XYZ file of C-alpha atoms in Angstrom:
731
model
C -19.305 23.836 -33.123
C -19.714 26.405 -35.881
C -18.469 29.968 -35.580
C -20.143 32.772 -37.529
C -17.559 34.205 -39.938
C -16.404 37.792 -39.506
C -14.609 40.118 -41.884
C -11.139 38.807 -42.578
C -11.776 35.582 -40.696
C -10.822 32.186 -41.998
C -12.926 29.219 -40.950
C -10.934 26.123 -40.105
C -12.269 22.571 -40.090
C -10.640 20.931 -37.081
C -11.090 17.434 -38.485
C -9.306 18.528 -41.658
C -6.214 19.725 -39.797
C -3.221 17.487 -39.416
C -2.179 16.550 -35.898
C 0.709 19.028 -35.732
C -1.590 21.935 -36.575
C -4.097 20.837 -33.942
C -1.305 20.702 -31.365
C -0.099 24.175 -32.338
C -3.561 25.714 -32.136
C -5.293 23.769 -29.397
C -2.561 22.223 -27.277
C -3.083 24.927 -24.645
C -5.812 26.667 -22.604
C -8.304 28.525 -24.797
C -9.945 30.651 -22.104
C -9.301 34.388 -22.118
C -7.163 36.148 -19.473
C -8.780 37.893 -16.535
C -8.030 39.218 -13.063
C -5.501 36.839 -11.551
C -5.776 34.550 -14.586
C -3.018 34.059 -17.139
C -3.551 31.190 -19.612
C 0.025 31.571 -20.851
C 1.285 30.623 -17.390
C -0.902 27.506 -17.348
C 0.593 26.460 -20.674
C 4.174 26.685 -19.356
C 4.200 23.132 -18.082
C 7.720 22.413 -19.335
C 10.811 22.712 -17.163
C 11.846 26.355 -16.791
C 15.387 27.609 -17.357
C 17.701 26.788 -14.423
C 18.526 29.305 -11.724
C 22.137 30.225 -10.972
C 21.929 28.228 -7.746
C 20.691 25.139 -9.605
C 23.566 25.440 -12.091
C 26.054 25.900 -9.256
C 24.900 22.723 -7.539
C 24.770 20.532 -10.639
C 28.371 19.403 -10.290
C 27.913 18.294 -6.670
C 25.209 15.723 -7.457
C 26.903 12.441 -6.643
C 24.508 9.686 -7.837
C 24.398 7.932 -4.467
C 23.872 11.137 -2.496
C 21.239 12.220 -5.002
C 19.316 8.962 -4.617
C 19.395 9.318 -0.827
C 18.200 12.923 -1.133
C 15.306 12.009 -3.433
C 14.237 9.241 -1.074
C 14.358 11.775 1.748
C 12.322 14.182 -0.380
C 9.607 11.559 -0.834
C 9.588 10.907 2.909
C 9.211 14.629 3.610
C 6.277 14.846 1.213
C 4.556 11.747 2.620
C 5.002 13.124 6.126
C 3.299 16.330 5.003
C 0.425 14.334 3.609
C -0.045 12.557 6.942
C 0.017 15.875 8.802
C -2.795 17.170 6.587
C -4.904 14.049 7.129
C -4.527 14.053 10.897
C -5.040 17.787 11.471
C -7.923 18.427 9.055
C -11.606 18.476 9.946
C -13.269 17.997 6.533
C -13.890 14.301 5.976
C -12.590 14.354 2.406
C -9.225 15.623 3.656
C -9.133 13.077 6.470
C -9.749 10.359 3.883
C -6.833 11.475 1.697
C -8.500 13.604 -0.999
C -5.472 15.894 -1.038
C -2.088 16.459 -2.590
C 1.250 17.708 -1.286
C 4.116 18.883 -3.466
C 7.562 20.458 -3.488
C 8.517 22.706 -6.404
C 11.681 24.283 -7.739
C 12.280 27.996 -7.237
C 10.649 28.626 -10.625
C 7.565 26.572 -9.900
C 8.237 23.166 -11.469
C 6.892 20.166 -9.543
C 9.848 18.117 -8.276
C 8.006 15.665 -6.034
C 4.428 14.855 -5.097
C 2.521 12.742 -2.622
C 0.153 9.910 -3.152
C -3.428 10.899 -2.598
C -5.288 12.597 -5.437
C -2.916 12.921 -8.386
C -4.555 16.095 -9.678
C -3.890 18.357 -6.731
C -0.099 18.571 -6.686
C 0.043 18.640 -10.493
C -2.057 21.822 -10.579
C -0.034 23.984 -8.213
C 2.464 25.063 -10.862
C 0.090 27.612 -12.449
C -0.524 29.768 -9.348
C 3.144 29.553 -8.319
C 4.267 30.736 -11.739
C 1.591 33.434 -11.740
C 2.982 34.852 -8.494
C 6.513 34.728 -9.897
C 5.491 36.417 -13.137
C 3.084 39.072 -11.880
C 3.596 39.694 -8.156
C 7.285 39.377 -7.290
C 8.166 42.752 -8.833
C 4.860 44.387 -7.919
C 5.607 46.900 -5.138
C 2.162 46.302 -3.621
C 2.729 42.542 -3.297
C 6.300 41.292 -3.612
C 7.587 38.005 -2.221
C 9.267 37.285 1.111
C 10.100 34.369 3.360
C 7.006 33.423 5.359
C 4.479 34.602 2.755
C 1.341 32.450 2.530
C -0.723 32.276 -0.663
C -4.211 30.794 -1.058
C -6.156 29.945 -4.206
C -9.132 27.886 -5.273
C -10.175 29.319 -8.657
C -10.211 26.497 -11.218
C -9.361 28.941 -14.000
C -6.213 29.965 -12.113
C -4.995 26.374 -12.202
C -7.204 24.491 -9.758
C -9.726 21.672 -10.112
C -12.952 23.291 -8.948
C -13.748 25.910 -6.327
C -14.344 23.148 -3.779
C -10.607 22.304 -3.695
C -8.598 24.761 -1.590
C -4.828 25.192 -1.884
C -2.094 26.849 0.163
C 1.469 27.491 -0.991
C 4.593 29.092 0.474
C 8.014 30.083 -0.852
C 11.094 28.600 0.811
C 14.126 30.865 1.117
C 17.660 29.799 2.020
C 20.370 32.370 2.604
C 18.006 35.132 1.559
C 17.446 33.575 -1.878
C 14.366 31.731 -3.151
C 15.093 27.993 -3.046
C 11.787 26.217 -3.608
C 8.025 26.259 -3.069
C 5.912 23.962 -0.902
C 2.191 23.426 -1.314
C -0.765 21.518 0.069
C -4.310 21.324 -1.277
C -7.376 19.149 -1.211
C -11.119 18.857 -1.260
C -12.630 21.306 1.204
C -16.155 21.063 -0.184
C -17.953 24.019 1.349
C -17.107 27.223 -0.473
C -20.273 29.298 -0.300
C -21.708 27.932 -3.534
C -25.337 27.444 -4.444
C -25.552 24.182 -2.506
C -24.086 23.255 0.897
C -20.857 21.344 0.474
C -20.123 22.680 -2.983
C -21.259 20.350 -5.741
C -24.581 20.968 -7.413
C -25.660 19.647 -10.818
C -28.141 22.532 -11.042
C -25.377 25.114 -11.364
C -25.553 26.992 -14.645
C -22.469 29.234 -14.550
C -19.329 29.827 -12.498
C -21.062 32.572 -10.552
C -23.067 29.973 -8.626
C -19.984 28.037 -7.506
C -18.996 30.175 -4.534
C -15.624 31.743 -3.823
C -13.247 32.123 -6.766
C -9.907 33.154 -5.291
C -6.969 33.582 -7.657
C -3.513 33.547 -6.009
C -3.950 35.741 -2.932
C -1.420 36.444 -0.207
C -3.330 35.677 2.985
C -0.425 35.801 5.416
C 3.102 36.966 6.093
C 5.805 35.917 8.523
C 4.249 32.404 8.660
C 0.957 33.737 10.118
C -2.429 34.338 8.549
C -3.695 37.883 8.209
C -6.806 37.957 10.397
C -8.688 40.211 7.988
C -8.015 37.923 5.016
C -8.890 34.800 6.989
C -12.138 36.277 8.290
C -13.074 37.387 4.777
C -12.728 33.798 3.563
C -14.554 32.316 6.562
C -17.405 34.815 6.316
C -18.092 33.511 2.808
C -18.838 29.890 3.774
C -21.415 27.963 5.805
C -18.863 26.145 7.981
C -16.366 28.767 9.188
C -14.978 26.647 12.037
C -14.243 23.672 9.814
C -12.738 25.803 7.059
C -10.613 27.689 9.599
C -9.183 24.494 11.078
C -8.459 23.106 7.626
C -6.700 26.313 6.538
C -4.475 25.996 9.604
C -3.852 22.334 8.818
C -2.603 23.278 5.348
C -0.374 25.938 6.858
C 1.034 23.377 9.301
C 1.857 21.134 6.336
C 3.645 23.914 4.460
C 5.630 24.912 7.559
C 6.566 21.264 8.169
C 7.701 20.804 4.560
C 9.745 23.997 4.743
C 11.431 22.994 8.002
C 12.444 19.587 6.708
C 13.630 20.936 3.368
C 15.829 23.491 5.165
C 17.202 20.669 7.288
C 18.444 19.123 4.050
C 20.008 22.482 3.177
C 21.921 22.360 6.470
C 23.144 18.843 5.636
C 23.913 19.215 1.938
C 23.956 22.910 1.102
C 21.440 25.004 -0.809
C 23.057 24.457 -4.253
C 22.803 20.665 -3.847
C 19.126 20.836 -2.804
C 18.218 23.244 -5.607
C 20.032 21.157 -8.212
C 18.602 17.934 -6.753
C 15.049 19.188 -7.175
C 15.740 20.050 -10.790
C 17.545 16.764 -11.465
C 14.517 14.886 -10.098
C 12.423 16.405 -12.876
C 15.002 15.853 -15.611
C 15.493 12.218 -14.622
C 11.741 11.577 -14.679
C 11.556 13.148 -18.136
C 14.413 11.003 -19.466
C 12.956 7.788 -18.044
C 9.485 8.651 -19.337
C 10.815 9.079 -22.863
C 12.760 5.831 -22.599
C 9.618 4.025 -21.416
C 7.477 5.414 -24.242
C 10.085 4.520 -26.854
C 9.594 0.854 -25.963
C 5.947 0.818 -27.080
C 4.735 0.200 -30.621
C 4.150 3.328 -32.696
C 0.501 3.710 -33.583
C -2.832 5.367 -32.882
C -4.892 3.887 -30.057
C -8.515 5.039 -29.951
C -11.395 5.103 -27.527
C -14.742 6.912 -27.392
C -16.636 7.347 -24.132
C -19.748 9.306 -23.190
C -21.353 11.270 -20.405
C -25.032 10.502 -19.824
C -25.949 13.789 -18.189
C -25.652 17.550 -18.580
C -26.411 19.059 -15.205
C -29.708 17.550 -14.103
C -30.753 16.804 -17.689
C -30.319 13.461 -19.374
C -28.278 13.690 -22.534
C -25.210 12.462 -24.358
C -21.812 14.138 -24.393
C -19.153 12.602 -26.640
C -15.596 12.337 -25.277
C -13.220 10.763 -27.823
C -9.579 10.020 -27.066
C -6.865 9.261 -29.599
C -3.500 8.318 -28.151
C -0.762 8.835 -30.755
C 2.503 7.108 -29.949
C 5.330 8.563 -32.052
C 8.895 7.630 -31.155
C 9.417 8.744 -27.562
C 6.334 10.988 -27.419
C 2.639 10.567 -26.639
C 0.003 12.918 -28.035
C -3.450 12.876 -26.449
C -5.878 14.186 -29.087
C -9.476 14.964 -28.113
C -10.754 16.387 -31.396
C -14.398 15.499 -31.980
C -15.641 16.099 -28.434
C -19.089 17.591 -27.941
C -19.249 21.396 -27.947
C -19.389 23.471 -24.815
C -23.041 23.013 -23.712
C -23.221 26.318 -21.853
C -25.309 24.809 -19.055
C -24.396 22.691 -16.083
C -21.098 22.449 -14.198
C -19.459 19.738 -16.326
C -17.086 21.919 -18.374
C -13.401 21.069 -18.369
C -10.415 23.373 -18.802
C -7.301 22.349 -20.726
C -5.030 22.299 -17.687
C -7.425 20.003 -15.809
C -7.803 17.662 -18.791
C -4.017 17.468 -18.901
C -3.684 16.814 -15.174
C -6.509 14.258 -15.322
C -4.569 12.308 -17.925
C -1.970 11.655 -15.219
C -4.514 9.497 -13.381
C -4.483 7.226 -16.420
C -0.824 7.403 -17.428
C 1.235 7.718 -14.239
C 0.173 4.405 -12.587
C 0.163 2.439 -15.873
C 2.401 3.737 -18.658
C 4.867 5.194 -16.120
C 4.456 2.482 -13.538
C 7.435 2.402 -11.178
C 8.819 5.813 -12.169
C 9.145 8.680 -9.726
C 6.287 11.163 -10.093
C 7.095 14.759 -11.008
C 6.183 17.215 -13.732
C 8.991 15.609 -15.734
C 6.690 12.739 -16.679
C 4.733 15.222 -18.791
C 7.807 16.204 -20.802
C 7.059 13.682 -23.604
C 3.268 14.223 -23.503
C 1.215 16.720 -25.472
C -2.526 17.224 -25.128
C -4.645 18.917 -27.758
C -8.346 19.676 -27.412
C -10.199 22.017 -29.785
C -12.836 24.319 -28.242
C -15.356 21.946 -26.691
C -16.586 20.716 -23.325
C -13.045 19.457 -22.570
C -11.286 22.758 -23.411
C -14.077 25.200 -22.634
C -13.125 28.726 -23.699
C -16.132 30.520 -22.172
C -15.259 32.548 -19.078
C -18.739 31.983 -17.601
C -18.756 28.191 -17.918
C -19.496 26.238 -14.752
C -16.638 23.888 -13.880
C -17.678 22.527 -10.480
C -18.208 19.027 -11.869
C -15.548 19.282 -14.556
C -13.675 16.666 -12.556
C -16.516 14.226 -13.342
C -16.029 14.887 -17.053
C -12.317 14.447 -16.449
C -12.932 11.077 -14.794
C -14.728 9.796 -17.885
C -11.896 11.141 -20.059
C -9.523 9.145 -17.846
C -11.533 5.992 -18.544
C -11.234 6.557 -22.274
C -7.517 7.275 -22.041
C -7.003 4.168 -19.905
C -8.709 1.992 -22.511
C -6.477 3.446 -25.227
C -3.326 3.115 -23.103
C -4.100 -0.510 -22.216
C -4.205 -1.383 -25.912
C -0.774 0.181 -26.273
C 0.649 -1.631 -23.232
C -0.793 -5.017 -24.166
C 1.907 -5.806 -26.721
C 4.853 -4.446 -24.767
C 7.370 -5.426 -22.071
C 5.056 -3.704 -19.581
C 2.010 -5.871 -20.108
C 1.881 -6.538 -16.367
C 0.365 -3.063 -16.002
C -2.654 -3.919 -18.161
C -6.006 -3.842 -16.372
C -9.583 -2.796 -16.958
C -10.249 0.691 -15.559
C -11.117 1.263 -11.938
C -14.836 1.757 -11.388
C -15.829 5.331 -12.259
C -19.583 5.220 -11.631
C -19.898 7.334 -8.552
C -22.651 8.817 -6.427
C -21.516 11.713 -4.244
C -24.148 13.113 -1.923
C -23.995 16.421 -0.063
C -25.926 17.514 3.009
C -26.600 20.920 4.487
C -28.221 21.909 7.754
C -27.697 21.296 11.451
C -26.024 18.185 12.822
C -26.819 16.127 15.884
C -24.675 18.432 18.055
C -26.228 21.647 16.779
C -23.236 22.276 14.510
C -23.541 23.436 10.877
C -23.131 20.727 8.233
C -22.179 21.456 4.639
C -20.618 18.516 2.847
C -20.785 14.780 2.602
C -19.065 11.499 3.415
C -15.922 10.252 1.691
C -17.541 6.943 0.796
C -16.574 7.266 -2.856
C -13.149 5.901 -1.906
C -14.328 2.289 -1.954
C -15.003 1.487 -5.603
C -14.217 -1.826 -7.259
C -10.936 -2.375 -9.066
C -10.943 -3.367 -12.713
C -9.817 -6.891 -13.538
C -6.126 -7.287 -14.299
C -4.611 -9.244 -17.159
C -3.917 -12.165 -14.836
C -6.014 -11.538 -11.698
C -9.478 -10.566 -10.553
C -10.074 -6.994 -9.414
C -10.150 -6.317 -5.678
C -13.392 -5.383 -3.918
C -13.827 -1.873 -2.469
C -10.250 -1.182 -3.463
C -10.076 2.603 -3.561
C -10.603 5.579 -5.831
C -8.870 5.921 -9.174
C -8.014 9.608 -8.776
C -5.813 8.528 -5.893
C -3.354 5.763 -5.116
C -3.770 5.986 -1.328
C -7.120 6.959 0.187
C -9.351 5.838 3.022
C -13.062 5.135 3.413
C -14.093 6.057 6.969
C -15.834 3.397 9.043
C -19.554 3.453 9.923
C -18.938 4.178 13.616
C -16.691 7.107 12.742
C -19.283 8.555 10.390
C -22.120 8.077 12.862
C -20.102 10.216 15.252
C -19.621 12.955 12.646
C -22.921 12.984 10.780
C -26.601 12.846 11.814
C -27.373 9.296 10.735
C -27.120 5.665 11.827
C -26.183 2.799 9.546
C -28.663 0.164 8.462
C -25.961 -1.759 6.597
C -22.637 -1.453 4.814
C -22.034 -4.226 2.341
C -20.878 -5.050 -1.162
C -22.992 -3.317 -3.794
C -24.930 -6.375 -4.914
C -24.885 -9.691 -6.703
C -24.304 -9.853 -10.481
C -23.025 -6.272 -10.778
C -19.255 -6.591 -11.273
C -17.730 -6.747 -14.741
C -17.549 -10.350 -15.929
C -14.719 -11.864 -17.912
C -11.877 -14.329 -17.813
C -11.022 -12.258 -14.753
C -13.830 -10.362 -13.051
C -13.843 -6.828 -11.706
C -14.100 -5.989 -8.027
C -17.398 -5.069 -6.374
C -17.842 -1.597 -4.903
C -19.151 -0.816 -1.436
C -22.699 0.251 -0.630
C -23.816 2.210 2.421
C -27.375 2.439 3.661
C -28.105 4.789 6.552
C -31.063 6.353 8.321
C -31.205 10.094 9.058
C -31.109 10.517 12.836
C -30.551 13.317 15.316
C -31.808 16.200 13.183
C -35.308 17.077 11.973
C -34.311 17.791 8.381
C -31.338 18.216 6.048
C -30.997 19.726 2.608
C -29.348 17.406 0.112
C -28.380 16.890 -3.491
C -26.101 14.504 -5.330
C -23.749 14.430 -8.279
C -22.271 11.544 -10.176
C -22.113 9.539 -13.358
C -23.267 6.173 -14.578
C -27.016 6.167 -13.997
C -28.159 5.545 -17.574
C -25.178 3.473 -18.649
C -21.974 2.446 -17.005
C -18.533 4.047 -17.221
C -16.889 0.984 -15.630
C -15.659 -0.428 -18.900
C -14.436 -3.950 -19.497
C -11.323 -4.730 -21.524
C -10.598 -7.167 -24.349
C -14.049 -8.752 -24.258
C -14.709 -8.287 -20.561
C -18.118 -7.018 -19.485
C -18.540 -3.608 -17.886
C -19.496 -3.128 -14.254
C -23.133 -2.216 -13.649
C -24.750 1.210 -13.628
C -26.262 2.304 -10.343
C -29.307 4.232 -9.143
C -29.835 6.767 -6.393
C -32.262 5.468 -3.755
C -34.049 7.404 -1.003
C -36.915 6.047 1.125
C -38.982 8.812 2.694
C -41.296 8.341 5.642
C -39.726 4.990 6.472
C -40.237 2.903 9.600
C -36.559 1.876 9.673
C -35.818 3.424 13.069
C -38.854 1.781 14.644
C -37.764 -1.611 13.292
C -34.225 -1.090 14.582
C -35.479 -0.109 18.049
C -37.753 -3.160 18.092
C -34.761 -5.384 17.314
C -36.199 -6.752 14.068
C -34.047 -9.652 12.917
C -35.088 -9.513 9.263
C -33.811 -6.065 8.299
C -32.347 -5.897 4.769
C -28.601 -6.325 4.503
C -28.135 -5.480 0.813
C -29.507 -3.168 -1.867
C -31.374 -6.030 -3.533
C -33.007 -7.097 -0.272
C -33.942 -3.490 0.433
C -35.373 -2.717 -3.013
C -37.024 -6.063 -3.776
C -38.170 -7.170 -0.329
C -39.630 -3.825 0.812
C -39.314 -4.930 4.447
C -38.976 -1.246 5.280
C -42.111 0.698 4.504
C -42.082 4.167 2.975
C -41.983 6.040 -0.325
C -39.220 4.511 -2.457
C -37.609 6.934 -4.932
C -35.156 5.646 -7.556
C -33.420 8.450 -9.403
C -30.458 9.758 -11.356
C -27.155 10.289 -9.587
C -27.466 14.011 -10.421
C -30.376 15.364 -8.404
C -31.983 18.705 -7.781
C -31.813 20.149 -4.299
C -34.306 18.510 -1.940
C -34.727 17.594 1.708
C -34.498 14.444 3.784
C -36.046 14.134 7.229
C -35.497 12.181 10.414
C -36.082 8.489 9.656
C -35.544 8.715 5.893
C -33.265 6.064 4.373
C -30.434 6.988 1.980
C -28.442 4.524 -0.148
C -24.957 5.327 -1.460
C -23.602 2.861 -4.007
C -20.126 2.740 -5.520
C -19.234 1.344 -8.913
C -17.870 -2.099 -9.735
C -14.803 -2.721 -11.872
C -14.917 -3.986 -15.441
C -13.901 -7.487 -16.457
C -10.986 -8.687 -18.581
C -11.214 -11.211 -21.408
C -13.858 -13.642 -22.616
C -16.306 -14.906 -19.986
C -16.126 -18.403 -21.484
C -12.430 -18.573 -20.571
C -13.020 -18.087 -16.854
C -12.042 -21.037 -14.698
C -15.304 -22.724 -13.630
C -13.877 -23.177 -10.143
C -13.388 -19.399 -9.906
C -17.041 -18.937 -10.873
C -18.012 -21.425 -8.160
C -16.031 -19.327 -5.687
C -17.880 -16.185 -6.794
C -21.198 -17.955 -6.236
C -20.109 -19.020 -2.757
C -19.064 -15.422 -2.008
C -22.424 -14.068 -3.136
C -20.898 -12.089 -6.010
C -22.495 -14.155 -8.779
C -25.826 -15.954 -8.884
C -26.089 -19.531 -10.213
C -28.520 -18.263 -12.874
C -26.059 -15.707 -14.251
C -23.228 -18.221 -14.050
C -25.127 -20.563 -16.354
C -26.416 -17.840 -18.686
C -23.204 -15.870 -19.292
C -20.258 -17.842 -17.915
C -21.716 -21.102 -19.157
C -20.966 -22.707 -15.797
C -23.545 -25.206 -14.587
C -23.614 -26.458 -11.013
C -24.327 -29.972 -9.914
C -27.693 -30.630 -8.276
C -26.073 -30.283 -4.868
C -25.074 -26.701 -5.740
C -21.626 -27.053 -4.161
C -19.587 -28.161 -7.176
C -19.344 -27.635 -10.926
C -20.979 -30.115 -13.291
C -18.070 -30.380 -15.736
C -19.965 -32.184 -18.487
C -22.956 -29.835 -18.369
C -20.611 -26.833 -18.301
C -18.736 -28.006 -21.380
C -22.031 -28.526 -23.210
C -23.397 -25.128 -22.130
C -20.265 -23.313 -23.288
C -20.394 -25.082 -26.644
C -24.019 -23.953 -26.938
C -23.066 -20.321 -26.212
C -20.256 -20.400 -28.781
C -22.613 -21.809 -31.395
C -25.108 -19.028 -30.668
C -22.351 -16.440 -31.061
C -21.478 -17.836 -34.485
C -25.133 -17.817 -35.469
C -25.486 -14.154 -34.551
C -22.265 -13.161 -36.317
C -22.507 -10.878 -39.357
C -20.072 -9.629 -41.989
C -18.479 -6.385 -40.826
C -19.813 -4.285 -43.710
C -23.368 -5.508 -43.070
C -23.108 -4.679 -39.393
C -21.757 -1.175 -40.060
C -24.414 -0.468 -42.682
C -27.126 -1.274 -40.144
C -25.439 0.279 -37.129
C -24.740 3.588 -38.880
C -28.478 4.090 -39.437
C -29.239 3.975 -35.737
C -29.564 7.217 -33.848
C -30.365 8.170 -30.244
C -33.612 10.071 -29.629
C -33.448 13.840 -30.337
C -33.694 14.785 -26.657
C -30.460 12.872 -25.990
C -28.591 14.921 -28.609
C -29.496 18.457 -27.518
C -25.935 19.206 -26.428
C -24.136 16.485 -28.345
C -23.203 18.409 -31.499
C -23.452 16.866 -34.948
C -24.120 13.137 -34.865
C -22.282 10.773 -34.907
C -19.101 12.878 -34.528
C -19.402 16.612 -33.769
C -18.008 18.790 -36.550
C -15.760 21.516 -35.184
C -15.222 24.656 -37.243
C -13.399 27.582 -35.672
C -12.466 31.136 -36.551
C -8.690 31.276 -36.915
C -8.618 34.729 -35.273
C -10.568 33.615 -32.211
C -7.854 31.209 -31.053
C -4.509 32.690 -32.198
C -1.489 30.472 -31.797
C 0.501 33.188 -29.998
C -0.408 34.438 -26.495
C -1.309 38.122 -26.058
C 1.770 40.369 -25.903
C 1.032 41.439 -22.320
C 1.046 37.818 -21.191
C -2.623 38.014 -20.283
C -2.395 40.442 -17.370
C -5.768 42.136 -17.640
C -4.995 45.392 -15.826
C -1.500 46.148 -17.114
């Protein structure tokens, strides 16, 4: 991305900088401050200076009592997560797309729930904004029972479709801690019902953007504030109930934390929260120190920009130096300026936790302390978008692909380490999320979609196959609601729910898990508006590892004007039970449309058929090393066809089809190895040929320079020091 020089400016070639200079200049948010937005606050991810109460309690932290307290803290947080799931109305929240956290008095995350890793990790920015800008403001202030709401991604959130609530906790008249709960609400008054839309061009089409706003006092919502928020969305009843569910969580967390104060004293609790963070930081550094120093690289790509096809480059370099990790994303495609796929620095940083916390830091207690030894640098680009107007509604999709790249790099680091047991191909990332808007079967407004993305295939592990329909890699604990439950909520009936298909999981010595596929028929409403967002239509993001094949890409399928309901009423016994049967057999009549996961707004009508497919995990290791008996089991399970088994695994069945022909298999595998040797080329010859290849021009419209975007910046545009006013726009 080239910047036009101005008088006195100095142009800097990002690629020519050393790593330390890139960290100094770009290891922080690059967006400009605005109302309620302070990039300096978002960059203060390190542990703040201790309060007097924390210092006073430090000496009382007996190791045994501290361990009991931290276990209790985790139980309190998990209880809060359950409260949110059971009280919420939005399906995404019921399925666990949420996060709950407890913070120190100065806004540092001391403990977080399972669920989506991002949510709790992003609360620190708004908390610290309130502490920096509102506590001493006579028109705002801070008191026990205050309730703050935010959803603006630039204030520290994910996208406007995730809504957050936070409350201070006072003990003895002094601020002790903060509690928070947030998750995917969906409907926020954006261009499309339910939030997501790949057609969005700028942030101004993404609905409500609320920076930290006090919406209640004395543990009760202000009616005027609540009605303002509800008047801005299509589903006021649902949003109202979910706001109250978040408040119930915060009140519950506060009550249980104060119970610990009664047992142990406020100094102990305050110091215990801080010690939780410091211990995580110490253990994280110790863990990192055990890995080999080096640079571990990966390059991944997006295949879409909004509703346009096109390539976006997302490189990841993981530098391991002593007891530190540096995530360097220099060389990413420039900010395209269209579509909602822009990423902010704080979200890229939080997204990296989805790759690092369950793998590199496996077994350690999660808190902001795990980020103490990690630095992330990203020059101005799609992954550290500086433009205030950039759409960020699907920035989480870009973040998911970044996670895949970081996982691949991290697995190479873990492979030769004492923690090799954590090595696995990435969870399936290919995802199709569909939104609906209109009137449901009960006459109620609908604006959102099902939480079926929580049933993707797991990547193969270093010693085991991946599990089928295992979950969602943003989250460690999520749910995929059952068909009967969804038929009660949404205006459709299921035709089938089954594994995605045959021959779609990543192959290897160990194979990836197969994702779930849902096929349902619109029922109970004349018409619904719909669109979809996702990744992995042109090529997969479900990467294999160490020679393993990737999981398959997936299409979006809608059948309009179908006779599915008539066949179901007639009791037809030959209805399709899989995507392949549906698409190839055409037993159901109608207009079959196969499209990209990112679609323009359109309508579906009563009787139309919609298919939702989830990705399949990548494989691990060479396919020719897979146990033939395991391949036979996959054939029996319908995961692998005999034809593919012979062609790629080199496994040949006996004529009976129920056992492996060992002699024919050995011969077939020898044949495949000989063909590999025949196709082999000297490295220099391969590179000379490969470097001449180039995607078509239309695929590179937003890519930047090919093959690696050149990034040149004006040294005055991104100064290394924050503005002297701290970014407060009106002071």
